[in-house]
Short mmCIF file of C-alpha atoms in Angstrom, two decimals:
data_model
loop_
_atom_site.label_atom_id
_atom_site.label_comp_id
_atom_site.label_asym_id
_atom_site.label_seq_id
_atom_site.Cartn_x
_atom_site.Cartn_y
_atom_site.Cartn_z
CA MET A 1 -44.70 73.25 -34.58
CA THR A 2 -47.01 75.53 -32.71
CA PRO A 3 -47.39 79.55 -31.99
CA ALA A 4 -46.04 78.23 -28.46
CA THR A 5 -43.47 76.66 -29.20
CA ALA A 6 -41.68 78.49 -32.21
CA GLY A 7 -38.52 79.74 -31.47
CA ALA A 8 -38.05 77.96 -28.10
CA PRO A 9 -34.65 77.37 -26.72
CA GLU A 10 -33.19 73.87 -28.05
CA TYR A 11 -32.11 71.78 -24.97
CA PRO A 12 -30.29 72.13 -22.84
CA TYR A 13 -31.90 75.71 -21.73
CA SER A 14 -35.77 75.33 -20.07
CA ASP A 15 -38.69 77.19 -21.92
CA PRO A 16 -40.61 79.20 -19.23
CA ARG A 17 -43.86 79.09 -21.51
CA THR A 18 -43.46 74.92 -20.10
CA SER A 19 -42.74 73.15 -17.44
CA ALA A 20 -40.30 70.81 -19.82
CA ARG A 21 -36.82 71.31 -18.90
CA HIS A 22 -35.43 70.10 -21.71
CA THR A 23 -36.64 69.24 -25.59
CA ARG A 24 -34.36 66.07 -26.00
CA PRO A 25 -33.20 63.19 -23.62
CA MET A 26 -29.86 64.28 -21.06
CA ASP A 27 -27.10 63.46 -22.82
CA TRP A 28 -24.93 62.11 -19.05
CA ASN A 29 -21.86 62.39 -20.89
CA HIS A 30 -21.92 66.10 -22.21
CA TYR A 31 -20.74 68.45 -19.74
CA ARG A 32 -20.57 72.71 -19.77
CA PHE A 33 -18.14 73.75 -17.35
CA ARG A 34 -17.66 77.88 -16.75
CA SER A 35 -14.61 78.69 -14.14
CA LEU A 36 -13.59 82.54 -13.15
CA TRP A 37 -10.15 82.97 -11.44
CA PRO A 38 -9.74 86.46 -10.65
CA LEU A 39 -5.98 87.14 -10.13
CA PRO A 40 -3.51 89.98 -9.10
CA ALA A 41 -1.52 90.38 -12.05
CA PRO A 42 -2.03 91.73 -15.23
CA PRO A 43 -4.13 90.50 -18.22
CA ALA A 44 -0.61 90.18 -20.24
CA ALA A 45 1.06 88.49 -17.86
CA VAL A 46 -2.07 85.65 -17.12
CA TYR A 47 -2.46 85.62 -21.05
CA ALA A 48 1.60 84.98 -21.54
CA GLU A 49 1.27 81.98 -18.81
CA LEU A 50 -1.79 80.21 -20.21
CA GLU A 51 -0.45 80.50 -23.71
CA ARG A 52 2.34 78.18 -22.78
CA ALA A 53 -0.10 75.13 -22.31
CA GLU A 54 3.70 72.81 -21.66
CA ASP A 55 4.44 74.51 -18.80
CA TYR A 56 0.92 73.84 -17.32
CA PRO A 57 2.28 70.68 -14.99
CA ARG A 58 4.72 73.02 -13.67
CA TRP A 59 1.57 75.20 -11.43
CA TRP A 60 -1.46 72.70 -12.07
CA PRO A 61 -1.07 69.88 -9.42
CA GLN A 62 -3.69 67.79 -12.07
CA VAL A 63 -2.37 68.28 -15.36
CA ARG A 64 -0.14 65.26 -15.51
CA ALA A 65 1.29 65.55 -18.98
CA VAL A 66 1.58 68.27 -22.22
CA ILE A 67 3.55 67.03 -25.06
CA ARG A 68 3.72 69.61 -28.35
CA ARG A 69 3.29 68.19 -31.27
CA ASP A 70 3.97 70.75 -33.12
CA ASP A 71 3.18 74.68 -32.75
CA GLY A 72 -0.84 73.93 -32.81
CA THR A 73 -1.18 70.63 -31.34
CA GLY A 74 -0.16 68.40 -28.54
CA VAL A 75 -1.45 66.06 -26.26
CA ILE A 76 -2.69 66.59 -22.72
CA THR A 77 -3.27 64.02 -19.71
CA ILE A 78 -4.73 64.91 -16.71
CA GLY A 79 -5.69 63.06 -13.22
CA SER A 80 -7.02 64.26 -10.61
CA ALA A 81 -8.28 63.33 -7.21
CA LEU A 82 -10.72 60.34 -8.40
CA PRO A 83 -8.60 57.21 -9.86
CA TYR A 84 -8.30 57.86 -13.61
CA ARG A 85 -6.83 59.69 -15.86
CA LEU A 86 -8.03 61.54 -19.33
CA THR A 87 -5.66 62.16 -22.09
CA SER A 88 -6.86 64.18 -25.40
CA THR A 89 -4.98 65.37 -28.43
CA VAL A 90 -5.77 69.21 -28.25
CA ARG A 91 -5.86 71.45 -31.56
CA GLU A 92 -5.80 75.48 -31.41
CA THR A 93 -8.00 77.29 -33.08
CA ARG A 94 -7.77 81.01 -31.79
CA ARG A 95 -5.18 82.65 -30.27
CA ASP A 96 -6.15 86.04 -30.07
CA PRO A 97 -3.83 87.77 -27.66
CA ALA A 98 -5.70 91.59 -28.44
CA ALA A 99 -8.77 89.65 -27.19
CA GLY A 100 -7.51 87.66 -24.62
CA ILE A 101 -8.70 84.60 -26.02
CA LEU A 102 -6.98 80.85 -26.56
CA GLU A 103 -9.50 78.89 -27.53
CA VAL A 104 -9.06 74.83 -28.66
CA THR A 105 -10.45 71.64 -29.68
CA LEU A 106 -10.34 68.03 -27.81
CA SER A 107 -10.62 64.80 -29.26
CA GLY A 108 -9.65 61.69 -26.91
CA ASP A 109 -11.12 60.82 -23.87
CA LEU A 110 -12.70 63.66 -24.13
CA ASP A 111 -14.27 65.46 -27.28
CA GLY A 112 -15.23 69.03 -27.16
CA TRP A 113 -13.45 72.70 -27.15
CA ALA A 114 -12.05 75.01 -23.86
CA ARG A 115 -11.17 78.48 -24.05
CA TRP A 116 -9.57 81.12 -22.10
CA THR A 117 -11.15 84.46 -22.32
CA VAL A 118 -8.70 87.09 -20.26
CA THR A 119 -9.75 90.54 -19.54
CA ALA A 120 -8.78 93.44 -16.98
CA GLY A 121 -11.14 92.61 -13.66
CA GLY A 122 -10.77 94.84 -10.30
CA PRO A 123 -7.20 95.44 -9.38
CA GLY A 124 -6.04 92.46 -11.89
CA THR A 125 -7.51 90.25 -13.60
CA LEU A 126 -10.18 88.01 -14.77
CA ALA A 127 -9.74 84.40 -16.39
CA ARG A 128 -12.43 82.76 -17.60
CA TYR A 129 -12.74 79.12 -18.87
CA ASP A 130 -15.51 77.50 -20.38
CA GLN A 131 -15.50 73.99 -21.73
CA ASP A 132 -17.72 72.37 -23.41
CA VAL A 133 -17.24 68.29 -24.03
CA ARG A 134 -18.18 64.71 -24.00
CA VAL A 135 -16.62 62.12 -21.79
CA ARG A 136 -15.66 59.20 -24.74
CA LYS A 137 -13.72 56.84 -22.02
CA PRO A 138 -15.31 53.85 -21.83
CA LEU A 139 -15.08 53.59 -17.78
CA LEU A 140 -16.45 57.10 -17.16
CA ARG A 141 -19.44 56.52 -19.79
CA ARG A 142 -20.71 53.27 -17.90
CA LEU A 143 -20.45 55.62 -15.25
CA ALA A 144 -22.35 58.21 -16.28
CA VAL A 145 -24.85 58.61 -14.60
CA PRO A 146 -24.18 57.50 -10.73
CA GLY A 147 -20.51 59.35 -10.83
CA ARG A 148 -22.05 62.67 -12.88
CA PRO A 149 -22.33 64.53 -9.28
CA LEU A 150 -18.58 63.25 -8.49
CA PHE A 151 -17.06 64.03 -12.52
CA ARG A 152 -18.18 67.51 -11.52
CA LEU A 153 -17.19 67.92 -7.90
CA ASN A 154 -13.61 66.85 -9.35
CA HIS A 155 -13.70 69.36 -12.28
CA ARG A 156 -14.32 72.15 -9.35
CA LEU A 157 -11.52 70.65 -6.91
CA MET A 158 -9.25 70.38 -10.26
CA MET A 159 -9.91 73.88 -11.40
CA ARG A 160 -9.86 75.40 -7.54
CA ALA A 161 -6.21 73.95 -7.34
CA GLY A 162 -5.43 75.43 -10.73
CA ARG A 163 -6.67 78.79 -10.02
CA ARG A 164 -3.91 78.58 -6.81
CA GLY A 165 -1.08 77.26 -8.80
CA LEU A 166 -1.50 79.93 -11.49
CA ARG A 167 -1.63 82.72 -8.74
CA ARG A 168 0.85 81.49 -6.59
CA ARG A 169 3.50 81.44 -10.56
CA LEU A 170 2.15 85.04 -11.06
CA GLU A 171 3.13 86.06 -7.47
CA ALA A 172 6.46 84.52 -8.36
CA VAL A 173 7.40 86.29 -11.27
#
């Protein structure tokens, strides 16, 4: 390692001192997502809805099923505009109402983690969703390069519908 690269950030961040975008090849099956949902309800109400994952299919059209196995584990099936479904086992890793954090690991068609962070924001709440996953479903892995823009768009559409559904649910309560 030369002094110019000492402490240089690892992929996927770029090093402003070089023109290199990353230091290792792109993993086309790795995705990082962040969605921000401004919602017109108190943080406690938003958190309460988000921690009841088994109710997601009632307000989030693309969440097809959530089957709870025990207090900290379940199976989720997601399907959106594209003609495929993803099923993963979800394990709770952090539930912290005081900090407004719900975090899970995923294994199955998607491997990785997802986190909700709920905070006061403006006149209501800001629910931030972060996800870092690798696609394991064979068909989607084969379509990784040409399909990536569609997969990302599909995710944005799914998140938009989820925000609308949660907003309606919170307004109805």
